Coordinates of C-alpha atoms in Angstrom, one line a residue:
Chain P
X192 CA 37.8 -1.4 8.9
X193 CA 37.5 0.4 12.1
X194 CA 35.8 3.6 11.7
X195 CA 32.3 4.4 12.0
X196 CA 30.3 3.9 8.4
X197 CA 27.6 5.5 7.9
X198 CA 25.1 3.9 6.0
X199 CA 21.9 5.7 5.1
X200 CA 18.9 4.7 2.7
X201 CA 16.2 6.6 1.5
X202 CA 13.1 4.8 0.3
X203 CA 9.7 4.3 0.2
X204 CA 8.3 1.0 1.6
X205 CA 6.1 0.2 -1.8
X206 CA 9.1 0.9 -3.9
X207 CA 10.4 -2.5 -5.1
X208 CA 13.2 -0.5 -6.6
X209 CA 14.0 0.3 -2.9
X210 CA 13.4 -3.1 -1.7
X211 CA 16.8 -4.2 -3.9
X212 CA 19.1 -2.2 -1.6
X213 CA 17.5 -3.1 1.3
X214 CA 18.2 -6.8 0.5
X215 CA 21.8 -6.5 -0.5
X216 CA 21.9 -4.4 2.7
X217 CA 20.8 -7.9 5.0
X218 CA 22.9 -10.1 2.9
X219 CA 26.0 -8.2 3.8
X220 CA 25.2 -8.2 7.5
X221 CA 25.4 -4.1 6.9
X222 CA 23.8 -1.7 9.7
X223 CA 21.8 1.6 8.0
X224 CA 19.8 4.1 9.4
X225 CA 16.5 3.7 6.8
X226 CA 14.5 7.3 6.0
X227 CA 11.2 6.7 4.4
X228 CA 10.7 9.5 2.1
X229 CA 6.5 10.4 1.6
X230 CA 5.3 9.4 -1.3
X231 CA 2.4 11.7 -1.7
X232 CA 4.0 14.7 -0.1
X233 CA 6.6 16.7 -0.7
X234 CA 10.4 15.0 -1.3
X235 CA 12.8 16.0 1.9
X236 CA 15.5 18.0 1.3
X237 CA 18.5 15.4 1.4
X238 CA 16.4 13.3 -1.3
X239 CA 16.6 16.5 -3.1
X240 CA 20.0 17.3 -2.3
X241 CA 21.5 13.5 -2.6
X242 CA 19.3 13.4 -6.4
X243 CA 19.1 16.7 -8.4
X244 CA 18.8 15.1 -11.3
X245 CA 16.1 12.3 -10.8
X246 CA 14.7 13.2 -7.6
X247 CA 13.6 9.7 -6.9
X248 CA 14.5 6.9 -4.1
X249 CA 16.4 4.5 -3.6
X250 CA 18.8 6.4 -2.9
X251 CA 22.0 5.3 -0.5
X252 CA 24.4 7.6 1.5
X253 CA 27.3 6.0 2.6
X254 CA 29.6 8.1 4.4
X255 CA 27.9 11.3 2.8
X256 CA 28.2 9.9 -0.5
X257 CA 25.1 9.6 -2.5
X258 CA 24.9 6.4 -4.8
X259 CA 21.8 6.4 -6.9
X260 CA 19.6 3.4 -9.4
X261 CA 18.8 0.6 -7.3
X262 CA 21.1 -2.0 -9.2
X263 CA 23.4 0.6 -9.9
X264 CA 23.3 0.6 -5.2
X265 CA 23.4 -2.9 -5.2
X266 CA 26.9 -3.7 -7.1
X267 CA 28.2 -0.9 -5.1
X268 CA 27.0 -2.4 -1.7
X269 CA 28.4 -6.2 -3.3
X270 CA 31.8 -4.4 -4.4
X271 CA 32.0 -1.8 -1.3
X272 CA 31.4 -5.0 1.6
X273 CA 32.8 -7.5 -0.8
X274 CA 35.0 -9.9 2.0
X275 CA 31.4 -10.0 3.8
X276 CA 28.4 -12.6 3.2
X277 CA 27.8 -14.4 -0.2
X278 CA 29.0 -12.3 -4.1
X279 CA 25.7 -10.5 -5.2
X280 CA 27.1 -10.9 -8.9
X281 CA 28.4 -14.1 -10.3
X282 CA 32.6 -14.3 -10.3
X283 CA 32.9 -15.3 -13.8
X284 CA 32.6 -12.6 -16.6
X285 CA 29.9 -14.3 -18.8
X286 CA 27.9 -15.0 -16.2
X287 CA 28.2 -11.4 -14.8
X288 CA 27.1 -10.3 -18.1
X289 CA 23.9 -12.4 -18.5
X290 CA 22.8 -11.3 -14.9
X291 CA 23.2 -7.9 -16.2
X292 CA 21.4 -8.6 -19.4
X293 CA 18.3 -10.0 -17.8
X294 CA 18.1 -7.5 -15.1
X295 CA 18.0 -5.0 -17.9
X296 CA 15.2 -6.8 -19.4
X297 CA 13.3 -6.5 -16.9
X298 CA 13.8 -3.4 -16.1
X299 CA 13.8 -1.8 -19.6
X300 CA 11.1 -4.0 -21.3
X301 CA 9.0 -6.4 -18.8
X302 CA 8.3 -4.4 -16.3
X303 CA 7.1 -1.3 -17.8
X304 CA 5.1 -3.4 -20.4
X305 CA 3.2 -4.4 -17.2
X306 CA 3.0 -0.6 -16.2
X307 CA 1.4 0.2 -19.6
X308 CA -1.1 -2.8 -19.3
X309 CA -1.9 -1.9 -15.8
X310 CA -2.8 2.3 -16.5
X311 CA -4.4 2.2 -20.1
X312 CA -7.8 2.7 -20.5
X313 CA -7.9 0.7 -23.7
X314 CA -8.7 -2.5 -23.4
X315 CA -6.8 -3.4 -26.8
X316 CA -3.9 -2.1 -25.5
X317 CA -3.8 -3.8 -22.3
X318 CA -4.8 -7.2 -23.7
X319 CA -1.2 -6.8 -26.0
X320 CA 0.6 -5.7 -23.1
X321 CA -0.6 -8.5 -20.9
X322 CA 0.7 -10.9 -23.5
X323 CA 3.9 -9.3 -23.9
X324 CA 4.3 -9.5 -20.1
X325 CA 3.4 -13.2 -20.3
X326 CA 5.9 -13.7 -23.4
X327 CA 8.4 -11.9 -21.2
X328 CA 7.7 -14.2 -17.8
X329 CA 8.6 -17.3 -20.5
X330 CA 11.5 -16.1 -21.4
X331 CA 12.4 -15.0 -17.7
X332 CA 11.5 -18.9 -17.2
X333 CA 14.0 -20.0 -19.9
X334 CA 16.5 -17.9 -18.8
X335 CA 15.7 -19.4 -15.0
X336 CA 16.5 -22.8 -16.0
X337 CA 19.5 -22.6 -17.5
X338 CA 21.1 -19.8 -15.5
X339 CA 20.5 -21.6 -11.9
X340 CA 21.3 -24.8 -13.2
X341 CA 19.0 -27.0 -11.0
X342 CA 19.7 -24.7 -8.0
X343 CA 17.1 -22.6 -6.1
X344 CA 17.8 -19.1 -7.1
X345 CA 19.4 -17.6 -10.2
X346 CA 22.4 -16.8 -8.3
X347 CA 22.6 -20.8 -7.7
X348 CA 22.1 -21.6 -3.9
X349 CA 22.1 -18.1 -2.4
X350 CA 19.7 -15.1 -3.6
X351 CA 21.7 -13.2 -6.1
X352 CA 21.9 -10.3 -8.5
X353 CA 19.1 -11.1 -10.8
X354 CA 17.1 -12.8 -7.8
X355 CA 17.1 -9.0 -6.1
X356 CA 16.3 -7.9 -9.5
X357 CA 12.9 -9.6 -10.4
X358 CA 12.1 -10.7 -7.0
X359 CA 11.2 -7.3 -6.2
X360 CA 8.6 -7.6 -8.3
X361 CA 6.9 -10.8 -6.5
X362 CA 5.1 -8.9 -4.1
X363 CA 3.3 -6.7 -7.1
X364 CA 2.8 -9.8 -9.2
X365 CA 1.3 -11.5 -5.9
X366 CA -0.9 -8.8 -5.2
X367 CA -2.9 -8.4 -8.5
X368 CA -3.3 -11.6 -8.6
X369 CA -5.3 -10.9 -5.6
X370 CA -6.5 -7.5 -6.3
X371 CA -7.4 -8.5 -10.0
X372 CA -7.1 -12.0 -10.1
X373 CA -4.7 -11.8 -12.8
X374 CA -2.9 -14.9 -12.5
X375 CA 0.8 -14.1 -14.2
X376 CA 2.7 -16.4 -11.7
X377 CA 0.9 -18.9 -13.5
X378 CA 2.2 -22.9 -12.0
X379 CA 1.1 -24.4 -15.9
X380 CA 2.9 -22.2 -17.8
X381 CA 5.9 -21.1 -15.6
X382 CA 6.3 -24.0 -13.1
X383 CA 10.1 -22.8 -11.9
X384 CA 9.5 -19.3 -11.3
X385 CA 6.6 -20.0 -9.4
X386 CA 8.5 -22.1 -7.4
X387 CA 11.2 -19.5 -7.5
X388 CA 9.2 -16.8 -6.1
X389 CA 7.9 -19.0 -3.4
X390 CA 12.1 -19.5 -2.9
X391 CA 12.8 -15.7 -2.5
X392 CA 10.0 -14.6 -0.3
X393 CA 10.7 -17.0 2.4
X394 CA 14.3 -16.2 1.8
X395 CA 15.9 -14.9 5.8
X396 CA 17.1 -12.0 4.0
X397 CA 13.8 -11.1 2.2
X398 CA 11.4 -12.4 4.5
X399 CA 11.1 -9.3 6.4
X400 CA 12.0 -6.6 3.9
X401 CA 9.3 -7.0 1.4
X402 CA 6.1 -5.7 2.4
X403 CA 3.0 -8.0 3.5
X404 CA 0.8 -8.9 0.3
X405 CA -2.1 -7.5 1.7
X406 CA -0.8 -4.2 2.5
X407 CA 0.7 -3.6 -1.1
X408 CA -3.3 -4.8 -1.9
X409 CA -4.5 -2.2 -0.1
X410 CA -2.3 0.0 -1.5
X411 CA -2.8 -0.5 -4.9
X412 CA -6.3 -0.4 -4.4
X413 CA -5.7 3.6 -2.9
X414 CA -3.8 4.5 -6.1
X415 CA -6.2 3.1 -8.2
X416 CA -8.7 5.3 -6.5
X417 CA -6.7 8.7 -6.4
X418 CA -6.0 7.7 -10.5
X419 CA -9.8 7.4 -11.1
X420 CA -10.3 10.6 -9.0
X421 CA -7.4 12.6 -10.9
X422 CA -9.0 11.9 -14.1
X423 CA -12.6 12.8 -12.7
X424 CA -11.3 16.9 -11.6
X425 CA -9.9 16.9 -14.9
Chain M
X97 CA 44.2 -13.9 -28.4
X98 CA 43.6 -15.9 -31.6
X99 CA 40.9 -14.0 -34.1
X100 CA 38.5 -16.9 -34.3
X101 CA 37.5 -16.5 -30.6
X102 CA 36.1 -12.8 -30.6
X103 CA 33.3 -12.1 -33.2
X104 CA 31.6 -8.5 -33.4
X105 CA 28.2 -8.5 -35.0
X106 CA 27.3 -4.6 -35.8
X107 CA 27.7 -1.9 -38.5
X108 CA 30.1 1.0 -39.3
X109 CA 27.4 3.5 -38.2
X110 CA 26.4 2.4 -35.0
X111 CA 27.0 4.3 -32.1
X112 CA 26.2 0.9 -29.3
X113 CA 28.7 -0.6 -31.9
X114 CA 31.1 1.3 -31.8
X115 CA 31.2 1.5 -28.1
X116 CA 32.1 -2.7 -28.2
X117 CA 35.2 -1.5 -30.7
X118 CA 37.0 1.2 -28.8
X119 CA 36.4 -1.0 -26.0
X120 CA 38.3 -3.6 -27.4
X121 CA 41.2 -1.6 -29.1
X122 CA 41.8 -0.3 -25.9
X123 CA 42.2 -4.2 -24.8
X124 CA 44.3 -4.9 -28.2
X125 CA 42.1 -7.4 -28.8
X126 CA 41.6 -8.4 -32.3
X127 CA 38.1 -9.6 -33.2
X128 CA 36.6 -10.5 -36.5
X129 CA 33.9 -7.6 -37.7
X130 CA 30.8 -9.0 -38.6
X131 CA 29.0 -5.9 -40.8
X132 CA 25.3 -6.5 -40.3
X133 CA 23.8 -5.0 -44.0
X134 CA 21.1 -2.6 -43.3
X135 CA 17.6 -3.8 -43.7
X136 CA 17.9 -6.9 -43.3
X137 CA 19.3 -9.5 -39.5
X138 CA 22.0 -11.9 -40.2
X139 CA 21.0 -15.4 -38.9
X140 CA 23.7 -15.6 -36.9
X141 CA 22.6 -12.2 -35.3
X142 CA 18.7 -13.3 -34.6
X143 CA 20.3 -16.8 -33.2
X144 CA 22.8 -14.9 -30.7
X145 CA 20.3 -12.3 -29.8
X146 CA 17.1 -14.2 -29.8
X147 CA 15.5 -11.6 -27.2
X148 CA 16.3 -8.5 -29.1
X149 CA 17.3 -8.9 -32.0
X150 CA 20.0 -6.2 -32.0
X151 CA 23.7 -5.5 -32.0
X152 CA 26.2 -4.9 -31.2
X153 CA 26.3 -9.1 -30.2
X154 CA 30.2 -9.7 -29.0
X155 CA 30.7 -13.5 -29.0
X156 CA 34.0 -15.1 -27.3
X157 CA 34.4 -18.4 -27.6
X158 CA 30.8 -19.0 -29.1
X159 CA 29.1 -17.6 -26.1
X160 CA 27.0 -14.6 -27.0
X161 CA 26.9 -11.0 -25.3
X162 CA 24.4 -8.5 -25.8
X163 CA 23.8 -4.6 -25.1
X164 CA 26.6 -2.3 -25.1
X165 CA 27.2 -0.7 -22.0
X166 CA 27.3 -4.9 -21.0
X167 CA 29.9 -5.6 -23.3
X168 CA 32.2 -2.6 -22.6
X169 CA 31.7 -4.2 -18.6
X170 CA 32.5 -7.8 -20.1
X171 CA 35.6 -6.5 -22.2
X172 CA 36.6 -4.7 -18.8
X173 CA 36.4 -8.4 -16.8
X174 CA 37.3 -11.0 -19.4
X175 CA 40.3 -9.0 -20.8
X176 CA 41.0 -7.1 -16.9
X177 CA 45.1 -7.9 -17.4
X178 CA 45.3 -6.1 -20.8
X179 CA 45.9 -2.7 -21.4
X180 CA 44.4 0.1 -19.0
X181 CA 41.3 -0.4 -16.8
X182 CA 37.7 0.9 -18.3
X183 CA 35.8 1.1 -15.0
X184 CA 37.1 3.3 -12.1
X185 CA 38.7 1.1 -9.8
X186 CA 37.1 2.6 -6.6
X187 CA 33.3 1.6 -6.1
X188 CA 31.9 4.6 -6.0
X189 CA 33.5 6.3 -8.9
X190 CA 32.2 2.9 -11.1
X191 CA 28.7 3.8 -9.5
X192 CA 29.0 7.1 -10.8
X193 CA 30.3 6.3 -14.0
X194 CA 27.7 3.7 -14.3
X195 CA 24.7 6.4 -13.3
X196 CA 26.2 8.6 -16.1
X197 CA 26.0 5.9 -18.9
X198 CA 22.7 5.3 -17.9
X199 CA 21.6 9.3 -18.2
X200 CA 23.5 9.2 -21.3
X201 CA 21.1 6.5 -22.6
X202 CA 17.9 6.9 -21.3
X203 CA 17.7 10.5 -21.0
X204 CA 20.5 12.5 -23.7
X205 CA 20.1 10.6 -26.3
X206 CA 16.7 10.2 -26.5
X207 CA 16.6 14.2 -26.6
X208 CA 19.2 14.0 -29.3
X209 CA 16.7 11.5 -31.4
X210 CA 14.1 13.3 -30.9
X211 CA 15.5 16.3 -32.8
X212 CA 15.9 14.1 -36.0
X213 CA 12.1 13.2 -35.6
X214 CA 10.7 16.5 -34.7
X215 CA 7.7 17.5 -37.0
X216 CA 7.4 21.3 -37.4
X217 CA 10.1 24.0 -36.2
X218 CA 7.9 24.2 -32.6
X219 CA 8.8 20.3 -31.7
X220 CA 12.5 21.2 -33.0
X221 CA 13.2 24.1 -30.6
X222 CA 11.6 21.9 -27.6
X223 CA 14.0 19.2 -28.2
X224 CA 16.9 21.1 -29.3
X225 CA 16.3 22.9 -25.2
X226 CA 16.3 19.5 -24.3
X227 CA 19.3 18.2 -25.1
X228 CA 21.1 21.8 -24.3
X229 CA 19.7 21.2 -20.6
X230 CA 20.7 17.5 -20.8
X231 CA 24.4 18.6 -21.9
X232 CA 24.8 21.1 -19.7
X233 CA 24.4 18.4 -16.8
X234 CA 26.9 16.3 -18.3
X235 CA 29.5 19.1 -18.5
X236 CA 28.8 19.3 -14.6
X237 CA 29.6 15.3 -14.9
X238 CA 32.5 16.0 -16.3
X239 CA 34.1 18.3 -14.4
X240 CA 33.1 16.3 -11.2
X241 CA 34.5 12.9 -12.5
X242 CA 37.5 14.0 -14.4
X243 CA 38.9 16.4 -11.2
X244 CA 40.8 18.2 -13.6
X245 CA 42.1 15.0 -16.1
X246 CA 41.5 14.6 -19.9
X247 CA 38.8 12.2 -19.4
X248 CA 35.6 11.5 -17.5
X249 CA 37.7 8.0 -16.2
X250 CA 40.9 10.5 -15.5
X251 CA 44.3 10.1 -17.5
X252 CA 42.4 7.4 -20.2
X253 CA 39.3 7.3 -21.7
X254 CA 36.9 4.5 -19.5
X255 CA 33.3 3.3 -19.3
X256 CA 31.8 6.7 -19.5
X257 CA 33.7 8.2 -22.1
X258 CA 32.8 5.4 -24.2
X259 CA 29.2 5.8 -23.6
X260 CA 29.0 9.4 -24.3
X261 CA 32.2 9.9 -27.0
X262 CA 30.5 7.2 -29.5
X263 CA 27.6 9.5 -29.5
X264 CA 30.5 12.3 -31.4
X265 CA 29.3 11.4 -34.8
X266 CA 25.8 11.5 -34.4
X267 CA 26.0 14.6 -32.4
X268 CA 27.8 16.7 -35.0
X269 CA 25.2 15.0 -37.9
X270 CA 22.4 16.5 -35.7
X271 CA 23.9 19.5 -35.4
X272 CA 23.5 20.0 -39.1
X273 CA 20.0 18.7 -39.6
X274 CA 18.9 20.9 -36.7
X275 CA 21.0 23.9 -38.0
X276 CA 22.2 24.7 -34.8
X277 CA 25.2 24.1 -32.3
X278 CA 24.8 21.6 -29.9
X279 CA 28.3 21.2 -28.3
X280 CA 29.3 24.4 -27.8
X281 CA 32.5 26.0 -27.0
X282 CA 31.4 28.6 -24.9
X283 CA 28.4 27.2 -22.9
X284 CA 30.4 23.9 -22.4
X285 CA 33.8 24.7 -22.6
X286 CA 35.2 21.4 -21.2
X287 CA 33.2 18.8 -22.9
X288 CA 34.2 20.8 -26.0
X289 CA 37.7 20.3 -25.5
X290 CA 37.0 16.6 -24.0
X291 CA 35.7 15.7 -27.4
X292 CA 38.4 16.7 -29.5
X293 CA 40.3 15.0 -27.1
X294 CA 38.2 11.5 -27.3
X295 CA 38.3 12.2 -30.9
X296 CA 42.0 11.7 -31.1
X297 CA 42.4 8.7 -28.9
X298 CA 44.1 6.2 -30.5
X299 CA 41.5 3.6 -30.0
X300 CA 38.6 5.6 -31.5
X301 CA 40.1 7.7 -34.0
X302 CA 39.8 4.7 -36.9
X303 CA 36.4 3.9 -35.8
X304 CA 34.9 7.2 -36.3
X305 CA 32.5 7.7 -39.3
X306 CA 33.1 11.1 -41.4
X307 CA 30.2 13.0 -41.0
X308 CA 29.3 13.0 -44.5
X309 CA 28.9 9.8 -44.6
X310 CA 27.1 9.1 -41.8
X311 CA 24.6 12.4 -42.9
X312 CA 23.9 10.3 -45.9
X313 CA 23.2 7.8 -43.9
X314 CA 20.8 9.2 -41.6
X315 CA 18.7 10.7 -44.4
X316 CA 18.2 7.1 -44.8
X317 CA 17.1 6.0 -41.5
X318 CA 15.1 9.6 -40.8
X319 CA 13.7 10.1 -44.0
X320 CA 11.7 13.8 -43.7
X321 CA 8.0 13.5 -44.1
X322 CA 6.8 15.0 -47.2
X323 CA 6.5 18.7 -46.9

């Protein structure tokens, strides 16, 4: 290539949505200058300038070009640095398309099921949530199976699209469990993602990207606090 | 490309449908239509959509593929030596494109909806301001990605002219419910033209449901609540 790239990413350093960038980032062996934006104070003014229309991180600048949506970064970053490091996406169309379909399923449907189940004050509600984010982690472990085809990750024996995807994730999953001792990475009921998410975290390109367990703990446990307080001024 | 290996499962009035056909019109792909009746889910479509339970399914050579903006990205892949490309060839005009779809979808339409299920004139005029502001940033879109061409995706219509164009019928039979103009000419002069335009493209012109039809249609699926 020869000239200078510049790479830039804005995150936050709970965000797993920012964590999926930062991955594809290591796989490609690709140098970037990493802004963490604060998440209780006020947004900086190239967030604000790079996202007018979302206002939220990830968001990468390469070469003062804004890319936004943290899958939406990370097929840019596997098409942009494509002759470097392993695909990020499958090669073959159908298999492109069911990485895309179950990374849309958890971000359209599992995830914020667990969101809901995790903020509301009724207990109904959250016990129905909890099992539709159960029912959702056995079809994830379905779809596990017969996508990586006896192979470590999804994206067979290197960490792939829909490994970035849900493994960002692992790290909340993991601390709840601790937090609340709600055990959804459950070894009796989904034996291969469990050992899957072992797989990704101790991963060389995820190892030091994700954040320690015990600090997302901690954290968690301080927005649980400034929720309860928020509600209390109210 | 034999019949018997493409297989749509949808309906005539679906917009995520309809995005699947122009998609593969543009290819010249023929495909067996598979019209879903309404109130009621094939077999076939709960056994290739098990997850969901929706369409539009595209299945080639039995294998299944779900959601639409997925298919269109399929189509693009499996079928990428036939007729003009869908996505942008540059990566960063496909991540913009892709951004696009995804504001079309998550955020426009669900303003658009929300004007068919507005109780009361006061939830009307919120969501009808809604989708104005929502438009208004995609006429920006426009002019941005098309740099002066017909289309969002430049001389032919691509990925995010599909997303938004299929929306064209709908659009104009919410116009009518809400009594008021929701593309308009003057406030959004070049999605205005851009629509005609998509309108008239070969491979969406025979897929486009008269609005009469399709108002008919939505009295079904948005029945008003009793006054």
């Amino acid at each position: 290539m020869g000239e200078t790239e510049e790479v830039r990413l804005l995150g936050v350093w709970f965000s797993p949505y920012a964590i999926r960038p930062k991955i594809a980032l290591r796989l490609k062996s690709v140098d970037y200058d990493y802004v963490e934006e604060d998440l209780f104070g006020s947004k900086s003014e190239l967030l604000l300038k790079s996202n007018p229309v979302h206002n939220k991180v990830p968001v990468l600048i390469h070469n003062n070009k804004p890319i936004l949506e943290s899958l939406n970064i990370v097929e840019y970053i596997d098409e942009t640095w494509n002759a470097s490091g392993p695909s990020i996406l499958p090669s073959h169309p159908h298999d492109r398309a069911q990485a895309r379909f179950w990374s849309a399923f958890v971000d359209d449907k599992w995830f914020p099921a667990l969101k809901a189940a995790a903020i509301t004050k009724s207990e109904e509600a959250k016990e129905k949530g909890m099992k539709e984010v159960e029912g959702g982690l056995l079809q994830l472990e379905e779809a596990f199976v017969s996508i990586s085809k006896g192979n470590p990750f999804f994206g067979g024996e290197a960490i792939g699209f829909m490994d970035i995807c849900l493994g960002s994730f692992v790290g909340i999953l993991k601390a709840r469990e601790k937090l609340k001792g709600e055990k959804l990475l459950d070894e009796s009921k989904i034996p291969f993602l469990c050992k899957w998410a072992n797989e990704f975290l101790s991963d060389d390109t995820v190892k030091n990207v994700v954040p320690e367990i015990d600090k997302v703990v901690e954290f968690l446990g301080e927005l649980e606090v400034r929720a309860q307080s928020a509600v209390s001024k109210t | 490309m034999a019949t018997g290996d493409v297989k749509l499962i949808g309906s005539w009035a679906s917009v995520f449908v309809m995005r699947a056909r122009i998609a593969l019109n543009l290819k010249s792909i023929s495909y067996e239509f598979l019209q879903e009746t309404y109130g009621t889910k094939s077999e076939l479509l709960l056994k290739s959509n098990p997850v969901h339970k929706k369409m539009p399914v595209l299945i080639h050579a039995d294998k299944p593929v779900c959601e639409s903006n997925i298919i269109v990205q399929y189509i693009d892949e499996a079928w990428s030596s036939y007729g003009p490309s869908i996505l942008p060839s540059q990566p960063y005009d496909r991540a913009i494109a892709r951004f696009w779809a995804a504001y079309v979808d998550d955020k426009w339409f669900i303003a658009l909806r929300s004007i068919l299920t507005a109780r009361g004139e006061e939830e009307k005029k919120a969501a009808i301001a809604e989708v104005e502001e929502r438009t208004d940033h995609l006429e920006k879109a426009f002019i941005d990605c098309s740099n002066g061409k017909p289309f969002f995706n430049g001389d032919h219509i691509g990925y995010l002219d599909i997303a938004l164009g299929s929306f064209l019928g709908w659009w104009k039979v919410v116009e009518l419910d809400a009594s008021h103009i929701l593309l308009d000419e003057t406030k959004t002069p070049s999605l205005f033209k851009w629509a005609e335009r998509f309108c008239n493209d070969p491979a969406v012109k025979p897929l486009m449901p008269e609005t009469a039809k399709l108002a008919e249609f939505a009295r079904k699926l948005f029945p008003k609540p009793e006054a």
